[in-house]
Short mmCIF file of N, CA, C and O in Angstrom, two decimals:
data_model
loop_
_atom_site.label_atom_id
_atom_site.label_comp_id
_atom_site.label_asym_id
_atom_site.label_seq_id
_atom_site.Cartn_x
_atom_site.Cartn_y
_atom_site.Cartn_z
N UNK J 779 0.85 -1.17 0.00
CA UNK J 779 0.00 0.00 0.00
C UNK J 779 0.90 1.24 0.00
O UNK J 779 1.94 1.25 0.65
N UNK J 780 0.50 2.24 -0.76
CA UNK J 780 1.28 3.47 -0.81
C UNK J 780 1.08 4.26 0.47
O UNK J 780 0.03 4.20 1.10
N UNK J 781 2.13 4.98 0.82
CA UNK J 781 2.02 5.79 2.03
C UNK J 781 1.20 7.04 1.76
O UNK J 781 1.07 7.47 0.63
N UNK J 782 0.69 7.60 2.80
CA UNK J 782 -0.11 8.82 2.71
C UNK J 782 0.79 10.02 2.70
O UNK J 782 1.87 10.03 3.27
N UNK J 783 0.32 11.08 2.04
CA UNK J 783 1.07 12.33 2.01
C UNK J 783 1.07 12.92 3.41
O UNK J 783 0.03 13.10 4.03
N UNK J 784 2.26 13.24 3.90
CA UNK J 784 2.32 13.85 5.23
C UNK J 784 1.71 15.25 5.22
O UNK J 784 1.79 15.95 4.21
N UNK J 785 1.09 15.66 6.29
CA UNK J 785 0.52 17.00 6.34
C UNK J 785 1.62 18.05 6.23
O UNK J 785 2.73 17.88 6.72
N UNK J 786 1.30 19.13 5.55
CA UNK J 786 2.22 20.25 5.42
C UNK J 786 3.22 20.09 4.29
O UNK J 786 4.00 20.99 4.01
N UNK J 787 3.26 18.93 3.60
CA UNK J 787 4.18 18.71 2.48
C UNK J 787 3.44 19.02 1.19
O UNK J 787 2.30 18.57 1.00
N UNK J 788 4.10 19.79 0.35
CA UNK J 788 3.50 20.14 -0.93
C UNK J 788 3.23 18.85 -1.72
O UNK J 788 4.08 17.96 -1.80
N UNK J 789 2.03 18.75 -2.31
CA UNK J 789 1.64 17.53 -3.03
C UNK J 789 2.62 17.22 -4.16
O UNK J 789 3.05 16.08 -4.32
N UNK J 790 2.99 18.23 -4.96
CA UNK J 790 3.88 18.00 -6.09
C UNK J 790 5.23 17.49 -5.62
O UNK J 790 5.78 16.56 -6.20
N UNK J 791 5.77 18.05 -4.56
CA UNK J 791 7.06 17.60 -4.02
C UNK J 791 6.96 16.16 -3.53
O UNK J 791 7.87 15.35 -3.73
N UNK J 792 5.86 15.83 -2.87
CA UNK J 792 5.68 14.48 -2.35
C UNK J 792 5.60 13.47 -3.50
O UNK J 792 6.22 12.41 -3.44
N UNK J 793 4.85 13.79 -4.57
CA UNK J 793 4.73 12.89 -5.73
C UNK J 793 6.09 12.74 -6.41
O UNK J 793 6.50 11.63 -6.77
N UNK J 794 6.80 13.85 -6.59
CA UNK J 794 8.13 13.77 -7.21
C UNK J 794 9.06 12.86 -6.41
O UNK J 794 9.82 12.09 -6.98
N UNK J 795 8.99 12.94 -5.09
CA UNK J 795 9.83 12.09 -4.24
C UNK J 795 9.44 10.62 -4.41
O UNK J 795 10.32 9.75 -4.50
N UNK J 796 8.15 10.34 -4.51
CA UNK J 796 7.71 8.96 -4.72
C UNK J 796 8.26 8.41 -6.04
O UNK J 796 8.72 7.27 -6.10
N UNK J 797 8.22 9.25 -7.07
CA UNK J 797 8.72 8.82 -8.38
C UNK J 797 10.24 8.61 -8.32
O UNK J 797 10.75 7.60 -8.84
N UNK J 798 10.98 9.51 -7.71
CA UNK J 798 12.43 9.36 -7.60
C UNK J 798 12.80 8.09 -6.83
O UNK J 798 13.70 7.35 -7.22
N UNK J 799 12.08 7.83 -5.74
CA UNK J 799 12.36 6.63 -4.95
C UNK J 799 12.08 5.36 -5.77
O UNK J 799 12.87 4.41 -5.73
N UNK J 800 10.97 5.32 -6.47
CA UNK J 800 10.64 4.15 -7.29
C UNK J 800 11.67 3.97 -8.40
O UNK J 800 12.08 2.83 -8.70
N UNK J 801 12.11 5.06 -9.00
CA UNK J 801 13.13 4.99 -10.05
C UNK J 801 14.43 4.45 -9.47
O UNK J 801 15.10 3.61 -10.09
N UNK J 802 14.80 4.90 -8.28
CA UNK J 802 16.03 4.43 -7.63
C UNK J 802 15.95 2.93 -7.34
O UNK J 802 16.96 2.22 -7.40
N UNK J 803 14.75 2.43 -7.01
CA UNK J 803 14.58 1.00 -6.76
C UNK J 803 14.52 0.19 -8.05
O UNK J 803 14.50 -1.03 -8.02
N UNK J 804 14.45 0.87 -9.22
CA UNK J 804 14.43 0.18 -10.51
C UNK J 804 13.06 -0.32 -10.93
O UNK J 804 12.93 -1.18 -11.79
N UNK J 805 12.02 0.25 -10.33
CA UNK J 805 10.68 -0.24 -10.62
C UNK J 805 10.17 0.15 -12.00
O UNK J 805 9.20 -0.43 -12.48
N UNK J 806 10.80 1.10 -12.65
CA UNK J 806 10.36 1.52 -13.99
C UNK J 806 11.09 0.76 -15.10
O UNK J 806 10.74 0.86 -16.26
N UNK J 807 12.12 0.01 -14.75
CA UNK J 807 12.94 -0.67 -15.76
C UNK J 807 12.25 -1.88 -16.36
O UNK J 807 12.55 -2.28 -17.47
N UNK J 808 11.34 -2.49 -15.65
CA UNK J 808 10.69 -3.71 -16.12
C UNK J 808 9.29 -3.48 -16.69
O UNK J 808 8.55 -4.43 -16.89
N UNK J 809 8.96 -2.25 -16.92
CA UNK J 809 7.62 -1.95 -17.43
C UNK J 809 7.49 -2.39 -18.89
O UNK J 809 8.42 -2.25 -19.68
N UNK J 810 6.31 -2.91 -19.23
CA UNK J 810 6.05 -3.30 -20.61
C UNK J 810 6.07 -2.06 -21.50
O UNK J 810 5.49 -1.03 -21.15
N UNK J 811 6.78 -2.14 -22.60
CA UNK J 811 6.85 -1.01 -23.53
C UNK J 811 7.93 -0.01 -23.18
O UNK J 811 8.03 1.05 -23.81
N UNK J 812 8.75 -0.31 -22.17
CA UNK J 812 9.80 0.63 -21.76
C UNK J 812 10.75 0.89 -22.93
O UNK J 812 11.18 -0.03 -23.62
N UNK J 813 11.05 2.16 -23.16
CA UNK J 813 11.98 2.54 -24.23
C UNK J 813 11.35 2.66 -25.60
O UNK J 813 12.02 3.00 -26.56
N UNK J 814 10.07 2.34 -25.70
CA UNK J 814 9.38 2.44 -27.00
C UNK J 814 8.45 3.65 -26.96
O UNK J 814 7.94 4.02 -25.90
N UNK J 815 8.18 4.25 -28.15
CA UNK J 815 7.26 5.41 -28.17
C UNK J 815 5.84 4.98 -27.82
O UNK J 815 5.47 3.81 -27.96
N UNK J 816 5.06 5.95 -27.40
CA UNK J 816 3.66 5.68 -27.09
C UNK J 816 2.90 5.30 -28.36
O UNK J 816 3.26 5.75 -29.45
N UNK J 817 1.87 4.48 -28.26
CA UNK J 817 1.09 4.12 -29.45
C UNK J 817 0.43 5.37 -30.05
O UNK J 817 0.14 6.33 -29.34
N UNK J 818 0.18 5.37 -31.37
CA UNK J 818 -0.35 6.56 -32.03
C UNK J 818 -1.73 6.99 -31.53
O UNK J 818 -2.07 8.16 -31.61
N UNK J 819 -2.51 6.06 -30.96
CA UNK J 819 -3.85 6.45 -30.51
C UNK J 819 -3.81 7.23 -29.20
O UNK J 819 -4.80 7.81 -28.79
N UNK J 820 -2.66 7.25 -28.54
CA UNK J 820 -2.52 8.03 -27.30
C UNK J 820 -2.22 9.47 -27.71
O UNK J 820 -1.22 9.76 -28.33
N UNK J 821 -3.11 10.36 -27.34
CA UNK J 821 -2.95 11.76 -27.72
C UNK J 821 -2.23 12.51 -26.61
O UNK J 821 -2.27 12.13 -25.45
N UNK J 822 -1.59 13.62 -26.98
CA UNK J 822 -0.83 14.38 -25.99
C UNK J 822 -1.76 15.20 -25.09
O UNK J 822 -1.40 15.51 -23.97
N UNK J 823 -2.93 15.55 -25.57
CA UNK J 823 -3.89 16.28 -24.74
C UNK J 823 -5.14 15.44 -24.57
O UNK J 823 -5.49 14.64 -25.43
N UNK J 824 -5.82 15.63 -23.47
CA UNK J 824 -7.02 14.85 -23.20
C UNK J 824 -8.16 15.31 -24.09
O UNK J 824 -8.39 16.50 -24.26
N UNK J 825 -8.84 14.35 -24.66
CA UNK J 825 -9.99 14.64 -25.51
C UNK J 825 -11.17 13.85 -24.96
O UNK J 825 -11.11 12.62 -24.89
N UNK J 826 -12.23 14.55 -24.56
CA UNK J 826 -13.40 13.89 -23.98
C UNK J 826 -14.03 12.88 -24.92
O UNK J 826 -14.63 11.91 -24.48
N UNK J 827 -13.89 13.11 -26.22
CA UNK J 827 -14.54 12.23 -27.20
C UNK J 827 -13.57 11.20 -27.80
O UNK J 827 -13.80 10.69 -28.89
N UNK J 828 -12.48 10.89 -27.10
CA UNK J 828 -11.50 9.96 -27.64
C UNK J 828 -12.13 8.62 -27.99
O UNK J 828 -11.82 8.03 -29.02
N UNK J 829 -13.03 8.14 -27.17
CA UNK J 829 -13.64 6.83 -27.41
C UNK J 829 -14.57 6.88 -28.61
O UNK J 829 -14.67 5.90 -29.36
N UNK J 830 -15.25 8.02 -28.83
CA UNK J 830 -16.13 8.15 -30.00
C UNK J 830 -15.28 8.14 -31.27
O UNK J 830 -15.60 7.45 -32.24
N UNK J 831 -14.19 8.90 -31.26
CA UNK J 831 -13.30 8.96 -32.43
C UNK J 831 -12.69 7.61 -32.73
O UNK J 831 -12.60 7.21 -33.89
N UNK J 832 -12.27 6.90 -31.69
CA UNK J 832 -11.68 5.57 -31.90
C UNK J 832 -12.71 4.60 -32.48
O UNK J 832 -12.43 3.84 -33.39
N UNK J 833 -13.93 4.64 -31.96
CA UNK J 833 -15.01 3.77 -32.45
C UNK J 833 -15.32 4.09 -33.91
O UNK J 833 -15.47 3.18 -34.74
N UNK J 834 -15.40 5.39 -34.24
CA UNK J 834 -15.69 5.78 -35.62
C UNK J 834 -14.57 5.35 -36.56
O UNK J 834 -14.84 4.90 -37.68
N UNK J 835 -13.33 5.44 -36.12
CA UNK J 835 -12.21 5.00 -36.95
C UNK J 835 -12.28 3.50 -37.18
O UNK J 835 -12.07 3.02 -38.30
N UNK J 836 -12.60 2.74 -36.13
CA UNK J 836 -12.73 1.27 -36.27
C UNK J 836 -13.85 0.91 -37.24
O UNK J 836 -13.75 -0.05 -37.99
N UNK J 837 -14.95 1.68 -37.20
CA UNK J 837 -16.11 1.39 -38.04
C UNK J 837 -15.98 1.98 -39.44
O UNK J 837 -16.85 1.79 -40.27
N UNK J 838 -14.91 2.74 -39.69
CA UNK J 838 -14.71 3.35 -41.00
C UNK J 838 -15.66 4.51 -41.26
O UNK J 838 -15.97 4.81 -42.41
N UNK J 839 -16.10 5.17 -40.21
CA UNK J 839 -17.03 6.28 -40.37
C UNK J 839 -16.25 7.59 -40.50
O UNK J 839 -15.10 7.69 -40.10
N UNK J 840 -16.90 8.59 -41.05
CA UNK J 840 -16.28 9.88 -41.25
C UNK J 840 -17.07 10.96 -40.54
O UNK J 840 -18.28 10.85 -40.41
N UNK J 841 -16.38 12.01 -40.12
CA UNK J 841 -17.06 13.13 -39.49
C UNK J 841 -16.90 14.38 -40.33
O UNK J 841 -17.02 15.49 -39.84
N UNK J 842 -16.61 14.20 -41.60
CA UNK J 842 -16.47 15.36 -42.49
C UNK J 842 -17.83 15.99 -42.76
O UNK J 842 -18.84 15.28 -42.84
N UNK J 843 -17.86 17.31 -42.93
CA UNK J 843 -19.11 17.94 -43.37
C UNK J 843 -19.51 17.37 -44.73
O UNK J 843 -18.65 16.93 -45.51
N UNK J 844 -20.80 17.37 -45.04
CA UNK J 844 -21.26 16.75 -46.30
C UNK J 844 -20.55 17.28 -47.54
O UNK J 844 -20.25 16.51 -48.45
N UNK J 845 -20.26 18.58 -47.59
CA UNK J 845 -19.61 19.11 -48.79
C UNK J 845 -18.19 18.58 -48.94
O UNK J 845 -17.76 18.25 -50.05
N UNK J 846 -17.46 18.48 -47.83
CA UNK J 846 -16.10 17.95 -47.92
C UNK J 846 -16.11 16.46 -48.25
O UNK J 846 -15.24 15.98 -49.00
N UNK J 847 -17.06 15.73 -47.69
CA UNK J 847 -17.17 14.31 -48.01
C UNK J 847 -17.48 14.13 -49.50
O UNK J 847 -16.90 13.26 -50.16
N UNK J 848 -18.37 14.98 -50.05
CA UNK J 848 -18.70 14.86 -51.48
C UNK J 848 -17.52 15.28 -52.34
O UNK J 848 -17.29 14.71 -53.41
N UNK J 849 -16.76 16.27 -51.89
CA UNK J 849 -15.58 16.69 -52.65
C UNK J 849 -14.61 15.51 -52.78
O UNK J 849 -14.08 15.23 -53.85
N UNK J 850 -14.39 14.80 -51.68
CA UNK J 850 -13.50 13.62 -51.70
C UNK J 850 -14.10 12.54 -52.58
O UNK J 850 -13.39 11.90 -53.37
N UNK J 851 -15.39 12.32 -52.45
CA UNK J 851 -16.06 11.30 -53.27
C UNK J 851 -15.95 11.64 -54.76
O UNK J 851 -15.74 10.76 -55.59
N UNK J 852 -16.05 12.94 -55.11
CA UNK J 852 -15.95 13.36 -56.51
C UNK J 852 -14.55 13.11 -57.04
O UNK J 852 -14.38 12.63 -58.17
N UNK J 853 -13.53 13.40 -56.23
CA UNK J 853 -12.16 13.14 -56.67
C UNK J 853 -11.92 11.64 -56.87
O UNK J 853 -11.28 11.23 -57.84
N UNK J 854 -12.44 10.84 -55.95
CA UNK J 854 -12.31 9.38 -56.08
C UNK J 854 -13.06 8.87 -57.31
O UNK J 854 -12.59 7.97 -58.01
N UNK J 855 -14.23 9.45 -57.57
CA UNK J 855 -15.03 9.03 -58.74
C UNK J 855 -14.30 9.37 -60.03
O UNK J 855 -14.31 8.58 -60.98
N UNK J 856 -13.65 10.53 -60.09
CA UNK J 856 -12.90 10.90 -61.29
C UNK J 856 -11.77 9.92 -61.53
O UNK J 856 -11.57 9.46 -62.66
N UNK J 857 -11.04 9.58 -60.48
CA UNK J 857 -9.95 8.60 -60.63
C UNK J 857 -10.50 7.24 -61.06
O UNK J 857 -9.92 6.57 -61.91
N UNK J 858 -11.63 6.84 -60.49
CA UNK J 858 -12.25 5.57 -60.86
C UNK J 858 -12.70 5.60 -62.32
O UNK J 858 -12.55 4.61 -63.05
N UNK J 859 -13.25 6.74 -62.75
CA UNK J 859 -13.69 6.85 -64.14
C UNK J 859 -12.51 6.76 -65.09
O UNK J 859 -12.59 6.08 -66.12
N UNK J 860 -11.42 7.42 -64.75
CA UNK J 860 -10.25 7.39 -65.64
C UNK J 860 -9.59 6.01 -65.67
O UNK J 860 -8.88 5.70 -66.63
N UNK J 861 -9.84 5.19 -64.67
CA UNK J 861 -9.26 3.85 -64.63
C UNK J 861 -10.28 2.77 -65.01
O UNK J 861 -9.96 1.59 -64.97
N UNK J 862 -11.48 3.17 -65.40
CA UNK J 862 -12.55 2.21 -65.71
C UNK J 862 -12.21 1.37 -66.94
O UNK J 862 -11.51 1.82 -67.85
N UNK J 863 -12.74 0.14 -67.01
CA UNK J 863 -12.43 -0.75 -68.13
C UNK J 863 -13.21 -0.46 -69.42
O UNK J 863 -12.84 -0.94 -70.49
N UNK J 864 -14.30 0.30 -69.32
CA UNK J 864 -15.07 0.58 -70.54
C UNK J 864 -15.66 1.99 -70.48
O UNK J 864 -15.85 2.56 -69.40
N UNK J 865 -15.97 2.51 -71.65
CA UNK J 865 -16.55 3.84 -71.73
C UNK J 865 -17.92 3.89 -71.07
O UNK J 865 -18.29 4.89 -70.46
N UNK J 866 -18.66 2.81 -71.15
CA UNK J 866 -19.98 2.74 -70.53
C UNK J 866 -19.86 2.94 -69.02
O UNK J 866 -20.63 3.69 -68.41
N UNK J 867 -18.87 2.32 -68.42
CA UNK J 867 -18.67 2.46 -66.97
C UNK J 867 -18.20 3.87 -66.63
O UNK J 867 -18.61 4.44 -65.62
N UNK J 868 -17.34 4.46 -67.47
CA UNK J 868 -16.90 5.85 -67.27
C UNK J 868 -18.12 6.76 -67.20
O UNK J 868 -18.27 7.57 -66.28
N UNK J 869 -19.01 6.61 -68.19
CA UNK J 869 -20.21 7.45 -68.24
C UNK J 869 -21.12 7.21 -67.04
O UNK J 869 -21.72 8.14 -66.49
N UNK J 870 -21.23 5.96 -66.60
CA UNK J 870 -22.08 5.62 -65.45
C UNK J 870 -21.53 6.27 -64.18
O UNK J 870 -22.28 6.89 -63.41
N UNK J 871 -20.23 6.14 -63.93
CA UNK J 871 -19.60 6.73 -62.74
C UNK J 871 -19.82 8.24 -62.73
O UNK J 871 -20.20 8.83 -61.72
N UNK J 872 -19.58 8.89 -63.88
CA UNK J 872 -19.72 10.34 -63.95
C UNK J 872 -21.16 10.79 -63.80
O UNK J 872 -21.43 11.82 -63.18
N UNK J 873 -22.10 10.03 -64.36
CA UNK J 873 -23.51 10.40 -64.22
C UNK J 873 -23.94 10.37 -62.75
O UNK J 873 -24.64 11.27 -62.27
N UNK J 874 -23.47 9.36 -62.02
CA UNK J 874 -23.84 9.23 -60.60
C UNK J 874 -23.25 10.37 -59.77
O UNK J 874 -23.95 10.98 -58.97
N UNK J 875 -21.96 10.66 -59.98
CA UNK J 875 -21.34 11.71 -59.16
C UNK J 875 -21.84 13.09 -59.58
O UNK J 875 -22.03 13.97 -58.74
N UNK J 876 -22.09 13.30 -60.88
CA UNK J 876 -22.62 14.59 -61.33
C UNK J 876 -23.99 14.86 -60.73
O UNK J 876 -24.32 16.00 -60.40
N UNK J 877 -24.80 13.81 -60.59
CA UNK J 877 -26.12 13.98 -59.99
C UNK J 877 -25.99 14.42 -58.53
O UNK J 877 -26.70 15.32 -58.07
N UNK J 878 -25.05 13.84 -57.81
CA UNK J 878 -24.83 14.22 -56.42
C UNK J 878 -24.31 15.66 -56.31
O UNK J 878 -24.74 16.41 -55.44
N UNK J 879 -23.38 16.01 -57.20
CA UNK J 879 -22.81 17.37 -57.18
C UNK J 879 -23.90 18.39 -57.50
O UNK J 879 -24.04 19.40 -56.82
N UNK J 880 -24.69 18.12 -58.55
CA UNK J 880 -25.75 19.04 -58.92
C UNK J 880 -26.76 19.21 -57.80
O UNK J 880 -27.22 20.32 -57.50
N UNK J 881 -27.12 18.10 -57.16
CA UNK J 881 -28.07 18.15 -56.06
C UNK J 881 -27.54 19.03 -54.93
O UNK J 881 -28.27 19.86 -54.38
N UNK J 882 -26.26 18.89 -54.60
CA UNK J 882 -25.69 19.69 -53.52
C UNK J 882 -25.52 21.15 -53.93
O UNK J 882 -25.61 22.04 -53.09
N UNK J 883 -25.31 21.41 -55.22
CA UNK J 883 -25.17 22.79 -55.68
C UNK J 883 -26.48 23.55 -55.51
O UNK J 883 -26.48 24.74 -55.18
N UNK J 884 -27.60 22.86 -55.75
CA UNK J 884 -28.90 23.53 -55.69
C UNK J 884 -29.55 23.48 -54.31
O UNK J 884 -30.45 24.25 -54.02
N UNK J 885 -29.09 22.56 -53.45
CA UNK J 885 -29.59 22.47 -52.09
C UNK J 885 -28.40 22.37 -51.15
O UNK J 885 -28.15 21.32 -50.57
N UNK J 886 -27.64 23.45 -51.01
CA UNK J 886 -26.42 23.35 -50.20
C UNK J 886 -26.70 23.08 -48.72
O UNK J 886 -27.57 23.71 -48.14
N UNK J 887 -25.96 22.13 -48.15
CA UNK J 887 -26.09 21.87 -46.72
C UNK J 887 -25.24 22.86 -45.93
O UNK J 887 -24.47 23.61 -46.51
N UNK J 888 -25.37 22.85 -44.63
CA UNK J 888 -24.49 23.72 -43.84
C UNK J 888 -23.05 23.24 -43.95
O UNK J 888 -22.80 22.08 -44.23
N UNK J 889 -22.12 24.14 -43.76
CA UNK J 889 -20.70 23.79 -43.83
C UNK J 889 -20.02 24.57 -44.94
O UNK J 889 -20.63 25.46 -45.55
N UNK J 890 -18.78 24.25 -45.21
CA UNK J 890 -18.05 24.99 -46.23
C UNK J 890 -18.63 24.74 -47.62
O UNK J 890 -19.26 23.71 -47.86
N UNK J 891 -18.42 25.67 -48.55
CA UNK J 891 -18.94 25.46 -49.90
C UNK J 891 -18.28 24.26 -50.57
O UNK J 891 -17.14 23.92 -50.27
N UNK J 892 -19.01 23.64 -51.47
CA UNK J 892 -18.53 22.44 -52.15
C UNK J 892 -17.31 22.73 -53.01
O UNK J 892 -16.33 21.99 -53.00
N UNK J 893 -17.35 23.79 -53.80
CA UNK J 893 -16.21 24.12 -54.64
C UNK J 893 -16.04 23.15 -55.80
O UNK J 893 -14.94 23.01 -56.33
N UNK J 894 -17.06 22.47 -56.20
CA UNK J 894 -17.02 21.54 -57.33
C UNK J 894 -18.20 21.83 -58.23
O UNK J 894 -19.24 22.27 -57.79
N UNK J 895 -17.99 21.57 -59.51
CA UNK J 895 -19.11 21.61 -60.45
C UNK J 895 -19.14 20.27 -61.15
O UNK J 895 -18.15 19.53 -61.12
N UNK J 896 -20.25 19.93 -61.78
CA UNK J 896 -20.31 18.62 -62.45
C UNK J 896 -19.20 18.49 -63.48
O UNK J 896 -18.78 19.46 -64.10
N UNK J 897 -18.70 17.27 -63.62
CA UNK J 897 -17.64 17.01 -64.59
C UNK J 897 -18.18 17.07 -66.01
O UNK J 897 -19.33 16.70 -66.27
N UNK J 898 -17.34 17.52 -66.93
CA UNK J 898 -17.66 17.49 -68.35
C UNK J 898 -17.42 16.06 -68.82
O UNK J 898 -16.27 15.62 -68.97
N UNK J 899 -18.49 15.31 -69.02
CA UNK J 899 -18.39 13.89 -69.33
C UNK J 899 -17.55 13.66 -70.59
O UNK J 899 -16.68 12.79 -70.60
N UNK J 900 -17.77 14.43 -71.63
CA UNK J 900 -17.03 14.23 -72.88
C UNK J 900 -15.53 14.49 -72.68
O UNK J 900 -14.70 13.77 -73.23
N UNK J 901 -15.19 15.48 -71.86
CA UNK J 901 -13.78 15.76 -71.59
C UNK J 901 -13.14 14.59 -70.84
O UNK J 901 -12.03 14.17 -71.15
N UNK J 902 -13.85 14.05 -69.83
CA UNK J 902 -13.31 12.93 -69.07
C UNK J 902 -13.21 11.69 -69.94
O UNK J 902 -12.22 10.95 -69.87
N UNK J 903 -14.20 11.46 -70.80
CA UNK J 903 -14.15 10.31 -71.70
C UNK J 903 -12.95 10.45 -72.64
O UNK J 903 -12.23 9.49 -72.91
N UNK J 904 -12.70 11.68 -73.13
CA UNK J 904 -11.53 11.90 -74.00
C UNK J 904 -10.25 11.58 -73.25
O UNK J 904 -9.39 10.87 -73.76
N UNK J 905 -10.12 12.05 -72.00
CA UNK J 905 -8.94 11.76 -71.19
C UNK J 905 -8.81 10.26 -70.92
O UNK J 905 -7.71 9.70 -70.93
N UNK J 906 -9.96 9.60 -70.68
CA UNK J 906 -9.96 8.17 -70.44
C UNK J 906 -9.43 7.44 -71.67
O UNK J 906 -8.62 6.54 -71.56
N UNK J 907 -9.89 7.84 -72.84
CA UNK J 907 -9.42 7.22 -74.09
C UNK J 907 -7.92 7.41 -74.26
O UNK J 907 -7.21 6.49 -74.67
N UNK J 908 -7.43 8.62 -73.95
CA UNK J 908 -6.00 8.89 -74.08
C UNK J 908 -5.19 8.01 -73.13
O UNK J 908 -4.17 7.44 -73.52
N UNK J 909 -5.64 7.89 -71.90
CA UNK J 909 -4.94 7.04 -70.93
C UNK J 909 -4.94 5.59 -71.37
O UNK J 909 -3.96 4.89 -71.26
N UNK J 910 -6.10 5.15 -71.84
CA UNK J 910 -6.22 3.75 -72.26
C UNK J 910 -5.32 3.47 -73.45
O UNK J 910 -4.65 2.44 -73.50
N UNK J 911 -5.27 4.41 -74.40
CA UNK J 911 -4.41 4.23 -75.57
C UNK J 911 -2.94 4.21 -75.14
O UNK J 911 -2.16 3.40 -75.65
N UNK J 912 -2.57 5.07 -74.20
CA UNK J 912 -1.19 5.11 -73.74
C UNK J 912 -0.81 3.83 -73.00
O UNK J 912 0.29 3.31 -73.16
N UNK J 913 -1.73 3.30 -72.19
CA UNK J 913 -1.41 2.09 -71.43
C UNK J 913 -1.42 0.85 -72.30
O UNK J 913 -0.75 -0.13 -72.00
N UNK J 914 -2.18 0.88 -73.40
CA UNK J 914 -2.20 -0.26 -74.32
C UNK J 914 -1.00 -0.22 -75.26
O UNK J 914 -0.78 -1.17 -76.00
N UNK J 915 -0.27 0.90 -75.25
CA UNK J 915 0.86 1.02 -76.15
C UNK J 915 0.45 1.39 -77.55
O UNK J 915 1.24 1.35 -78.49
N UNK J 916 -0.82 1.76 -77.71
CA UNK J 916 -1.31 2.16 -79.02
C UNK J 916 -1.19 3.67 -79.14
O UNK J 916 -1.30 4.38 -78.16
N UNK J 917 -1.02 4.13 -80.33
CA UNK J 917 -0.93 5.56 -80.56
C UNK J 917 -2.29 6.22 -80.64
O UNK J 917 -2.43 7.41 -80.47
N UNK J 918 -3.33 5.48 -80.86
CA UNK J 918 -4.67 6.06 -81.04
C UNK J 918 -5.71 5.18 -80.42
O UNK J 918 -5.48 4.52 -79.43
N UNK J 919 -6.89 5.15 -81.04
CA UNK J 919 -8.00 4.37 -80.50
C UNK J 919 -7.99 2.94 -81.00
O UNK J 919 -8.90 2.19 -80.74
N UNK J 920 -6.95 2.56 -81.75
CA UNK J 920 -6.87 1.19 -82.21
C UNK J 920 -7.87 0.89 -83.30
O UNK J 920 -8.28 -0.23 -83.48
N UNK J 921 -8.25 1.90 -84.05
CA UNK J 921 -9.19 1.71 -85.14
C UNK J 921 -10.63 1.69 -84.72
O UNK J 921 -11.52 1.63 -85.54
N UNK J 922 -10.92 1.72 -83.43
CA UNK J 922 -12.30 1.71 -82.96
C UNK J 922 -12.77 3.13 -82.75
O UNK J 922 -12.08 3.96 -82.21
N UNK J 923 -13.95 3.41 -83.15
CA UNK J 923 -14.56 4.74 -82.98
C UNK J 923 -15.84 4.58 -82.18
O UNK J 923 -16.46 3.53 -82.17
N UNK J 924 -16.22 5.66 -81.52
CA UNK J 924 -17.51 5.64 -80.82
C UNK J 924 -17.40 5.05 -79.43
O UNK J 924 -16.32 4.81 -78.92
N UNK J 925 -18.55 4.79 -78.83
CA UNK J 925 -18.55 4.33 -77.44
C UNK J 925 -18.30 2.84 -77.34
O UNK J 925 -18.48 2.09 -78.29
N UNK J 926 -17.88 2.42 -76.19
CA UNK J 926 -17.54 1.03 -75.90
C UNK J 926 -18.67 0.44 -75.08
O UNK J 926 -18.49 0.09 -73.91
N UNK J 927 -19.86 0.38 -75.62
CA UNK J 927 -21.04 -0.05 -74.84
C UNK J 927 -21.29 -1.52 -74.89
O UNK J 927 -20.90 -2.26 -75.67
#
């Protein structure tokens, strides 16, 4: 059992003495994790919602405002469209994200502005064709014209 703080002794001085005495006895040398950095989930300042944040991270949830979440989703959709295997899928991905962007443009939620406008489908399809031609080692469309439906 730990000893009680003697009356009239400053609490901080008493705690410091307890720590120095324990260190002198070598009680800190056998601690698990000694000499290693703290785990990343241990924050330097106390956060009342630490458990909520940890649970949301485990569940893959986001706390971004809707506009920022859609901005990220739009960037991901553009990359997915440019890497899609067919023109039909490129157009489908862009139609879905453009509908979400347009909806948010006309009914903005609270939070920062979206800062996005619907993608120009024909421009993205042209870029998709160029990427596909470059990755296939072809100089052009390979003799095929029109959509890949």
